[in-house]
């Protein structure tokens, strides 16, 4: 079965919008995308509400609800999107998400009779500020890149880099949702216990090996009842969409605390997501085949399906850039550090959902998964400084003469993602960024 059965008129690459900026080459948010966020105008006392990106503009969904353009299921969906979080809309399910997408696509398309009424519902993205798109009740961080797992394993466990369960089970741990923030939320360098290899006792102080992790954030739409697992073939019906995610990590704190129960204070001090959730329907043209090496263990039946094999992967380009304080002072732009692709992931989104619920765990609207650091097979595709600098032993040289082993105060880490290929519209995710402030 090809991906063609997933496509409909909203994916037509020839489709254009009366919002002219959406038709520009290289635009992140053409009419084929229509991602969701929660926003308000900067510096106002307005309520946060849902919005959809179209070119350089945001369609205010609360205003669109009152425009008189929409009716039926789409109008009900817009009412849900008018709240200050998208959980109610996300919980309405795939058929409602798709109905609203189609209605918005028709209303924003070139020649639409809705232009006059909806033109007044646009807000420039440059004039907007964002909140978390939904209430993230629970957050699970997975470990789906075998390239990252192997590379990091060599640094923490040289004799046993890849634990024997890795190729059998999508590994994950329960993270801290309260410290997930929206792009632009700067944070203070964390403090904690660390222990140098030559020390006899641990010490306390600011983290010295602060790192980023390039990840995908996966948002659950409608969940499942306690005790009722989601099958792998139904898993993506429960996934509302995807964002770019930076899971900040304190490597020296992590090295001391991670055994025997895994990450704790090394991960829960800050995580940052991009404002826009790109729906799984918008990503349909970029579904790709998923394979498993014949010499590796093949997935157990609950993690295996023809559908997952033929279209379980997402072809999403991912990039990390760094802007140092010195660069800002010299008015220099950020420099790229690495680029990878989500299709190199060892486990798929559907497998993550199926595994998370196979024991009867109930997912809820707004729950988020982190994909784990997305590193590719080549050194320049590493998704963390830990890998790029070989655990700090090989400094990364920047174009302005600076070097980095790990991140310094004042560094601004920027991540982005996009899908692009012949015969389909480019789909972008926007940016996620945050600056490191000195420890207290």
mmCIF file of C-alpha atoms in Angstrom, residues 119-433:
data_model
loop_
_atom_site.group_PDB
_atom_site.id
_atom_site.type_symbol
_atom_site.label_atom_id
_atom_site.label_comp_id
_atom_site.label_asym_id
_atom_site.label_seq_id
_atom_site.Cartn_x
_atom_site.Cartn_y
_atom_site.Cartn_z
ATOM 1 C CA UNK A 119 -8.841 38.955 5.801
ATOM 2 C CA UNK A 120 -9.811 40.734 9.013
ATOM 3 C CA UNK A 121 -9.039 37.571 10.997
ATOM 4 C CA UNK A 122 -5.324 37.608 10.168
ATOM 5 C CA UNK A 123 -2.577 38.570 12.628
ATOM 6 C CA UNK A 124 1.041 38.956 11.514
ATOM 7 C CA UNK A 125 3.313 36.370 13.103
ATOM 8 C CA UNK A 126 5.746 39.207 13.816
ATOM 9 C CA UNK A 127 3.104 40.742 16.100
ATOM 10 C CA UNK A 128 2.332 37.542 18.044
ATOM 11 C CA UNK A 129 3.572 35.827 21.163
ATOM 12 C CA UNK A 130 2.921 32.176 21.925
ATOM 13 C CA UNK A 131 1.950 29.932 24.805
ATOM 14 C CA UNK A 132 2.167 26.157 25.058
ATOM 15 C CA UNK A 133 -0.319 24.825 22.495
ATOM 16 C CA UNK A 134 -1.982 22.528 25.010
ATOM 17 C CA UNK A 135 -1.918 21.388 28.591
ATOM 18 C CA UNK A 136 0.797 18.714 28.556
ATOM 19 C CA UNK A 137 -0.402 16.388 31.283
ATOM 20 C CA UNK A 138 2.268 13.722 30.813
ATOM 21 C CA UNK A 139 5.540 13.600 28.937
ATOM 22 C CA UNK A 140 7.478 10.483 27.943
ATOM 23 C CA UNK A 141 10.935 10.704 26.411
ATOM 24 C CA UNK A 142 11.931 7.867 24.101
ATOM 25 C CA UNK A 143 15.344 6.826 22.811
ATOM 26 C CA UNK A 144 14.601 5.970 19.187
ATOM 27 C CA UNK A 145 17.857 6.827 17.376
ATOM 28 C CA UNK A 146 20.161 3.823 17.378
ATOM 29 C CA UNK A 147 22.974 6.047 16.121
ATOM 30 C CA UNK A 148 22.632 8.321 19.153
ATOM 31 C CA UNK A 149 22.168 5.402 21.543
ATOM 32 C CA UNK A 150 25.313 3.686 20.269
ATOM 33 C CA UNK A 151 27.408 6.859 20.242
ATOM 34 C CA UNK A 152 26.375 7.908 23.747
ATOM 35 C CA UNK A 153 26.633 4.353 25.031
ATOM 36 C CA UNK A 154 30.281 4.219 23.989
ATOM 37 C CA UNK A 155 30.964 7.280 26.136
ATOM 38 C CA UNK A 156 29.107 6.090 29.245
ATOM 39 C CA UNK A 157 29.659 2.320 28.835
ATOM 40 C CA UNK A 158 32.634 1.717 26.491
ATOM 41 C CA UNK A 159 32.450 -2.058 26.916
ATOM 42 C CA UNK A 160 28.681 -2.320 26.490
ATOM 43 C CA UNK A 161 27.412 0.688 24.479
ATOM 44 C CA UNK A 162 24.057 -0.690 23.298
ATOM 45 C CA UNK A 163 22.122 -2.495 25.994
ATOM 46 C CA UNK A 164 20.584 -5.831 24.902
ATOM 47 C CA UNK A 165 16.962 -4.642 25.227
ATOM 48 C CA UNK A 166 17.419 -1.705 22.821
ATOM 49 C CA UNK A 167 16.610 -3.633 19.638
ATOM 50 C CA UNK A 168 13.594 -5.311 21.212
ATOM 51 C CA UNK A 169 11.701 -2.515 22.949
ATOM 52 C CA UNK A 170 11.186 1.235 22.356
ATOM 53 C CA UNK A 171 12.979 2.517 25.463
ATOM 54 C CA UNK A 172 11.459 5.491 27.255
ATOM 55 C CA UNK A 173 11.276 7.205 30.636
ATOM 56 C CA UNK A 174 8.664 9.416 32.268
ATOM 57 C CA UNK A 175 9.840 13.032 32.046
ATOM 58 C CA UNK A 176 8.712 16.219 33.738
ATOM 59 C CA UNK A 177 5.987 18.105 31.848
ATOM 60 C CA UNK A 178 5.998 21.119 34.188
ATOM 61 C CA UNK A 179 9.354 22.363 32.866
ATOM 62 C CA UNK A 180 8.417 22.205 29.162
ATOM 63 C CA UNK A 181 8.367 25.767 27.830
ATOM 64 C CA UNK A 182 7.615 27.467 24.528
ATOM 65 C CA UNK A 183 10.339 28.709 22.163
ATOM 66 C CA UNK A 184 12.021 31.889 23.405
ATOM 67 C CA UNK A 185 11.841 30.907 27.077
ATOM 68 C CA UNK A 186 15.411 31.434 28.280
ATOM 69 C CA UNK A 187 16.521 29.430 31.327
ATOM 70 C CA UNK A 188 19.214 29.405 34.009
ATOM 71 C CA UNK A 189 22.073 26.949 33.977
ATOM 72 C CA UNK A 190 21.112 24.138 36.353
ATOM 73 C CA UNK A 191 22.940 23.123 39.505
ATOM 74 C CA UNK A 192 23.338 19.653 40.902
ATOM 75 C CA UNK A 193 25.616 16.909 42.106
ATOM 76 C CA UNK A 194 28.439 15.778 39.870
ATOM 77 C CA UNK A 195 31.402 13.486 40.373
ATOM 78 C CA UNK A 196 34.636 13.806 38.448
ATOM 79 C CA UNK A 197 36.224 10.496 37.368
ATOM 80 C CA UNK A 198 39.229 11.107 39.610
ATOM 81 C CA UNK A 199 37.255 12.345 42.630
ATOM 82 C CA UNK A 200 36.441 10.184 45.627
ATOM 83 C CA UNK A 201 33.261 12.102 46.462
ATOM 84 C CA UNK A 202 30.683 14.103 44.478
ATOM 85 C CA UNK A 203 30.533 17.904 44.561
ATOM 86 C CA UNK A 204 27.698 20.408 44.139
ATOM 87 C CA UNK A 205 27.568 23.375 41.764
ATOM 88 C CA UNK A 206 26.551 24.645 38.333
ATOM 89 C CA UNK A 207 26.503 22.150 35.487
ATOM 90 C CA UNK A 208 29.734 22.298 33.453
ATOM 91 C CA UNK A 209 28.641 20.067 30.579
ATOM 92 C CA UNK A 210 25.349 21.585 29.432
ATOM 93 C CA UNK A 211 24.038 20.150 26.185
ATOM 94 C CA UNK A 212 21.082 20.233 23.809
ATOM 95 C CA UNK A 213 19.227 17.296 22.292
ATOM 96 C CA UNK A 214 17.620 17.603 18.868
ATOM 97 C CA UNK A 215 14.282 15.818 19.082
ATOM 98 C CA UNK A 216 10.812 15.552 17.609
ATOM 99 C CA UNK A 217 7.859 16.269 19.916
ATOM 100 C CA UNK A 218 4.815 14.061 19.282
ATOM 101 C CA UNK A 219 1.398 15.184 20.555
ATOM 102 C CA UNK A 220 -1.366 12.739 21.395
ATOM 103 C CA UNK A 221 -4.815 13.790 20.206
ATOM 104 C CA UNK A 222 -7.568 11.538 21.493
ATOM 105 C CA UNK A 223 -6.368 8.989 24.030
ATOM 106 C CA UNK A 224 -7.440 5.510 25.090
ATOM 107 C CA UNK A 225 -9.267 4.062 28.062
ATOM 108 C CA UNK A 226 -7.268 2.534 30.895
ATOM 109 C CA UNK A 227 -6.660 -1.127 30.139
ATOM 110 C CA UNK A 228 -7.360 -0.812 26.395
ATOM 111 C CA UNK A 229 -4.136 -0.806 24.335
ATOM 112 C CA UNK A 230 -3.897 1.029 21.010
ATOM 113 C CA UNK A 231 -2.952 -1.302 18.157
ATOM 114 C CA UNK A 232 -0.093 -0.366 15.891
ATOM 115 C CA UNK A 233 -2.378 0.047 12.856
ATOM 116 C CA UNK A 234 -4.597 2.479 14.806
ATOM 117 C CA UNK A 235 -1.746 4.277 16.547
ATOM 118 C CA UNK A 236 -1.366 7.225 14.190
ATOM 119 C CA UNK A 237 -5.098 7.935 14.395
ATOM 120 C CA UNK A 238 -4.363 9.005 17.965
ATOM 121 C CA UNK A 239 -1.443 11.304 17.034
ATOM 122 C CA UNK A 240 -2.475 14.916 16.463
ATOM 123 C CA UNK A 241 0.836 16.238 15.218
ATOM 124 C CA UNK A 242 4.526 16.939 15.579
ATOM 125 C CA UNK A 243 6.762 19.835 16.672
ATOM 126 C CA UNK A 244 10.506 20.440 17.074
ATOM 127 C CA UNK A 245 11.762 19.731 20.578
ATOM 128 C CA UNK A 246 14.982 20.585 22.447
ATOM 129 C CA UNK A 247 15.471 18.359 25.479
ATOM 130 C CA UNK A 248 18.244 20.194 27.345
ATOM 131 C CA UNK A 249 20.625 17.901 29.206
ATOM 132 C CA UNK A 250 23.183 18.351 31.984
ATOM 133 C CA UNK A 251 25.673 15.655 31.026
ATOM 134 C CA UNK A 252 27.833 15.780 34.146
ATOM 135 C CA UNK A 253 24.780 15.542 36.409
ATOM 136 C CA UNK A 254 23.450 12.773 34.169
ATOM 137 C CA UNK A 255 26.662 10.758 34.374
ATOM 138 C CA UNK A 256 26.479 10.648 38.173
ATOM 139 C CA UNK A 257 22.741 10.046 38.634
ATOM 140 C CA UNK A 258 21.538 7.922 35.711
ATOM 141 C CA UNK A 259 22.197 4.509 37.244
ATOM 142 C CA UNK A 260 20.134 2.642 38.312
ATOM 143 C CA UNK A 261 16.865 4.470 37.446
ATOM 144 C CA UNK A 262 17.805 6.723 34.536
ATOM 145 C CA UNK A 263 17.632 10.521 34.028
ATOM 146 C CA UNK A 264 16.301 12.797 36.753
ATOM 147 C CA UNK A 265 17.682 16.267 37.553
ATOM 148 C CA UNK A 266 19.869 16.130 34.431
ATOM 149 C CA UNK A 267 16.726 16.449 32.288
ATOM 150 C CA UNK A 268 13.890 18.080 34.234
ATOM 151 C CA UNK A 269 15.245 21.645 34.536
ATOM 152 C CA UNK A 270 14.188 22.797 31.037
ATOM 153 C CA UNK A 271 12.747 21.516 27.767
ATOM 154 C CA UNK A 272 11.732 23.742 24.843
ATOM 155 C CA UNK A 273 9.231 23.180 22.031
ATOM 156 C CA UNK A 274 8.443 25.101 18.857
ATOM 157 C CA UNK A 275 5.066 26.924 18.892
ATOM 158 C CA UNK A 276 3.582 25.186 15.859
ATOM 159 C CA UNK A 277 2.161 21.663 15.798
ATOM 160 C CA UNK A 278 2.263 20.300 12.255
ATOM 161 C CA UNK A 279 -0.549 17.789 11.909
ATOM 162 C CA UNK A 280 0.084 14.223 10.841
ATOM 163 C CA UNK A 281 -2.325 14.809 7.951
ATOM 164 C CA UNK A 282 -0.164 17.656 6.636
ATOM 165 C CA UNK A 283 2.828 15.295 6.769
ATOM 166 C CA UNK A 284 1.126 12.558 4.713
ATOM 167 C CA UNK A 285 3.178 13.262 1.536
ATOM 168 C CA UNK A 286 6.315 12.690 3.599
ATOM 169 C CA UNK A 287 5.453 9.307 5.038
ATOM 170 C CA UNK A 288 8.192 6.840 4.125
ATOM 171 C CA UNK A 289 9.024 3.160 4.313
ATOM 172 C CA UNK A 290 10.404 1.783 7.555
ATOM 173 C CA UNK A 291 12.825 -1.116 7.578
ATOM 174 C CA UNK A 292 14.743 -3.203 10.079
ATOM 175 C CA UNK A 293 18.086 -4.818 9.283
ATOM 176 C CA UNK A 294 17.599 -8.527 8.592
ATOM 177 C CA UNK A 295 20.359 -9.367 11.074
ATOM 178 C CA UNK A 296 18.560 -7.452 13.869
ATOM 179 C CA UNK A 297 15.705 -8.867 15.950
ATOM 180 C CA UNK A 298 12.434 -8.245 14.142
ATOM 181 C CA UNK A 299 9.640 -6.504 16.074
ATOM 182 C CA UNK A 300 7.252 -8.548 18.166
ATOM 183 C CA UNK A 301 3.748 -8.894 16.636
ATOM 184 C CA UNK A 302 2.278 -5.938 18.598
ATOM 185 C CA UNK A 303 5.008 -3.704 17.104
ATOM 186 C CA UNK A 304 4.768 -5.069 13.560
ATOM 187 C CA UNK A 305 2.403 -4.374 10.655
ATOM 188 C CA UNK A 306 2.434 -3.992 6.891
ATOM 189 C CA UNK A 307 1.213 -0.429 7.267
ATOM 190 C CA UNK A 308 4.117 0.415 9.571
ATOM 191 C CA UNK A 309 6.571 -1.107 7.103
ATOM 192 C CA UNK A 310 5.207 0.744 4.076
ATOM 193 C CA UNK A 311 4.587 4.196 5.599
ATOM 194 C CA UNK A 312 5.654 4.254 9.253
ATOM 195 C CA UNK A 313 8.524 6.724 8.919
ATOM 196 C CA UNK A 314 8.454 10.500 8.509
ATOM 197 C CA UNK A 315 10.961 12.133 6.156
ATOM 198 C CA UNK A 316 11.711 15.259 8.231
ATOM 199 C CA UNK A 317 14.975 17.183 7.888
ATOM 200 C CA UNK A 318 16.270 18.497 11.211
ATOM 201 C CA UNK A 319 18.921 21.152 11.827
ATOM 202 C CA UNK A 320 20.704 22.707 14.813
ATOM 203 C CA UNK A 321 22.271 26.179 14.763
ATOM 204 C CA UNK A 322 24.233 28.030 17.439
ATOM 205 C CA UNK A 323 24.325 31.766 18.120
ATOM 206 C CA UNK A 324 26.925 32.763 20.702
ATOM 207 C CA UNK A 325 27.044 36.012 22.641
ATOM 208 C CA UNK A 326 30.106 37.027 20.611
ATOM 209 C CA UNK A 327 28.182 36.439 17.363
ATOM 210 C CA UNK A 328 25.317 38.636 18.537
ATOM 211 C CA UNK A 329 27.747 41.384 19.515
ATOM 212 C CA UNK A 330 29.304 41.276 16.054
ATOM 213 C CA UNK A 331 25.841 41.051 14.413
ATOM 214 C CA UNK A 332 26.767 37.708 12.876
ATOM 215 C CA UNK A 333 24.112 35.140 12.096
ATOM 216 C CA UNK A 334 23.936 31.734 13.798
ATOM 217 C CA UNK A 335 26.128 28.946 12.496
ATOM 218 C CA UNK A 336 24.873 25.437 11.618
ATOM 219 C CA UNK A 337 26.167 22.644 13.853
ATOM 220 C CA UNK A 338 24.494 19.546 12.430
ATOM 221 C CA UNK A 339 21.688 18.206 10.275
ATOM 222 C CA UNK A 340 19.896 14.863 10.451
ATOM 223 C CA UNK A 341 16.606 13.228 9.451
ATOM 224 C CA UNK A 342 13.817 11.641 11.479
ATOM 225 C CA UNK A 343 13.502 8.778 8.969
ATOM 226 C CA UNK A 344 16.736 7.323 10.408
ATOM 227 C CA UNK A 345 14.898 6.572 13.665
ATOM 228 C CA UNK A 346 15.077 2.929 14.778
ATOM 229 C CA UNK A 347 11.473 2.978 16.060
ATOM 230 C CA UNK A 348 8.449 4.679 14.472
ATOM 231 C CA UNK A 349 5.813 6.951 16.000
ATOM 232 C CA UNK A 350 3.240 4.165 15.696
ATOM 233 C CA UNK A 351 5.516 1.743 17.523
ATOM 234 C CA UNK A 352 6.011 4.269 20.328
ATOM 235 C CA UNK A 353 2.247 4.650 20.779
ATOM 236 C CA UNK A 354 1.574 0.907 20.582
ATOM 237 C CA UNK A 355 4.311 0.088 23.068
ATOM 238 C CA UNK A 356 3.335 2.863 25.496
ATOM 239 C CA UNK A 357 -0.207 1.478 25.753
ATOM 240 C CA UNK A 358 0.343 -2.282 25.381
ATOM 241 C CA UNK A 359 0.292 -2.717 29.169
ATOM 242 C CA UNK A 360 -3.010 -0.839 29.398
ATOM 243 C CA UNK A 361 -1.530 2.615 30.046
ATOM 244 C CA UNK A 362 -4.038 5.321 29.148
ATOM 245 C CA UNK A 363 -2.852 8.270 27.082
ATOM 246 C CA UNK A 364 -4.720 11.570 27.259
ATOM 247 C CA UNK A 365 -5.226 14.509 24.946
ATOM 248 C CA UNK A 366 -2.164 16.753 25.047
ATOM 249 C CA UNK A 367 0.274 14.105 26.261
ATOM 250 C CA UNK A 368 3.646 14.506 24.583
ATOM 251 C CA UNK A 369 6.364 12.084 23.539
ATOM 252 C CA UNK A 370 9.948 13.088 22.889
ATOM 253 C CA UNK A 371 11.528 11.020 20.138
ATOM 254 C CA UNK A 372 14.922 10.983 21.789
ATOM 255 C CA UNK A 373 17.937 12.678 20.220
ATOM 256 C CA UNK A 374 17.820 12.319 16.437
ATOM 257 C CA UNK A 375 21.315 11.547 15.194
ATOM 258 C CA UNK A 376 22.141 10.114 11.791
ATOM 259 C CA UNK A 377 24.745 7.517 10.810
ATOM 260 C CA UNK A 378 27.445 10.091 10.006
ATOM 261 C CA UNK A 379 29.419 12.202 12.525
ATOM 262 C CA UNK A 380 28.086 15.495 11.126
ATOM 263 C CA UNK A 381 24.528 14.249 11.759
ATOM 264 C CA UNK A 382 24.946 14.124 15.543
ATOM 265 C CA UNK A 383 22.051 15.615 17.472
ATOM 266 C CA UNK A 384 23.992 16.702 20.572
ATOM 267 C CA UNK A 385 27.235 18.399 21.601
ATOM 268 C CA UNK A 386 28.162 15.244 23.525
ATOM 269 C CA UNK A 387 28.530 13.470 20.194
ATOM 270 C CA UNK A 388 29.887 16.375 18.140
ATOM 271 C CA UNK A 389 32.701 17.049 20.629
ATOM 272 C CA UNK A 390 33.330 13.383 21.454
ATOM 273 C CA UNK A 391 32.338 13.904 25.094
ATOM 274 C CA UNK A 392 34.307 17.139 25.254
ATOM 275 C CA UNK A 393 37.630 15.732 24.023
ATOM 276 C CA UNK A 394 37.427 17.274 20.528
ATOM 277 C CA UNK A 395 36.269 20.932 20.599
ATOM 278 C CA UNK A 396 33.937 22.067 17.821
ATOM 279 C CA UNK A 397 35.419 25.022 15.915
ATOM 280 C CA UNK A 398 33.025 27.846 14.996
ATOM 281 C CA UNK A 399 33.491 30.165 11.974
ATOM 282 C CA UNK A 400 34.282 33.188 14.190
ATOM 283 C CA UNK A 401 37.201 31.428 15.881
ATOM 284 C CA UNK A 402 35.340 30.334 19.003
ATOM 285 C CA UNK A 403 35.286 26.730 20.169
ATOM 286 C CA UNK A 404 32.733 24.667 22.049
ATOM 287 C CA UNK A 405 32.855 21.339 23.821
ATOM 288 C CA UNK A 406 29.594 22.016 25.633
ATOM 289 C CA UNK A 407 27.322 25.062 25.820
ATOM 290 C CA UNK A 408 28.308 28.316 27.521
ATOM 291 C CA UNK A 409 26.228 31.042 29.161
ATOM 292 C CA UNK A 410 24.754 33.354 26.537
ATOM 293 C CA UNK A 411 24.591 30.645 23.870
ATOM 294 C CA UNK A 412 21.311 30.574 21.958
ATOM 295 C CA UNK A 413 20.497 27.182 20.439
ATOM 296 C CA UNK A 414 18.161 27.252 17.439
ATOM 297 C CA UNK A 415 16.509 24.208 15.892
ATOM 298 C CA UNK A 416 14.340 23.859 12.842
ATOM 299 C CA UNK A 417 12.783 21.192 10.678
ATOM 300 C CA UNK A 418 11.256 20.883 7.228
ATOM 301 C CA UNK A 419 10.017 18.375 4.651
ATOM 302 C CA UNK A 420 10.800 18.883 0.989
ATOM 303 C CA UNK A 421 10.735 16.782 -2.157
ATOM 304 C CA UNK A 422 9.740 16.891 -5.810
ATOM 305 C CA UNK A 423 5.988 16.735 -6.366
ATOM 306 C CA UNK A 424 4.929 17.936 -2.900
ATOM 307 C CA UNK A 425 4.674 21.286 -1.139
ATOM 308 C CA UNK A 426 7.416 22.162 1.317
ATOM 309 C CA UNK A 427 6.235 21.743 4.914
ATOM 310 C CA UNK A 428 8.112 23.637 7.648
ATOM 311 C CA UNK A 429 7.973 23.541 11.435
ATOM 312 C CA UNK A 430 9.270 27.014 12.276
ATOM 313 C CA UNK A 431 11.966 27.548 14.907
ATOM 314 C CA UNK A 432 12.549 26.546 18.489
ATOM 315 C CA UNK A 433 15.175 28.503 20.381
#
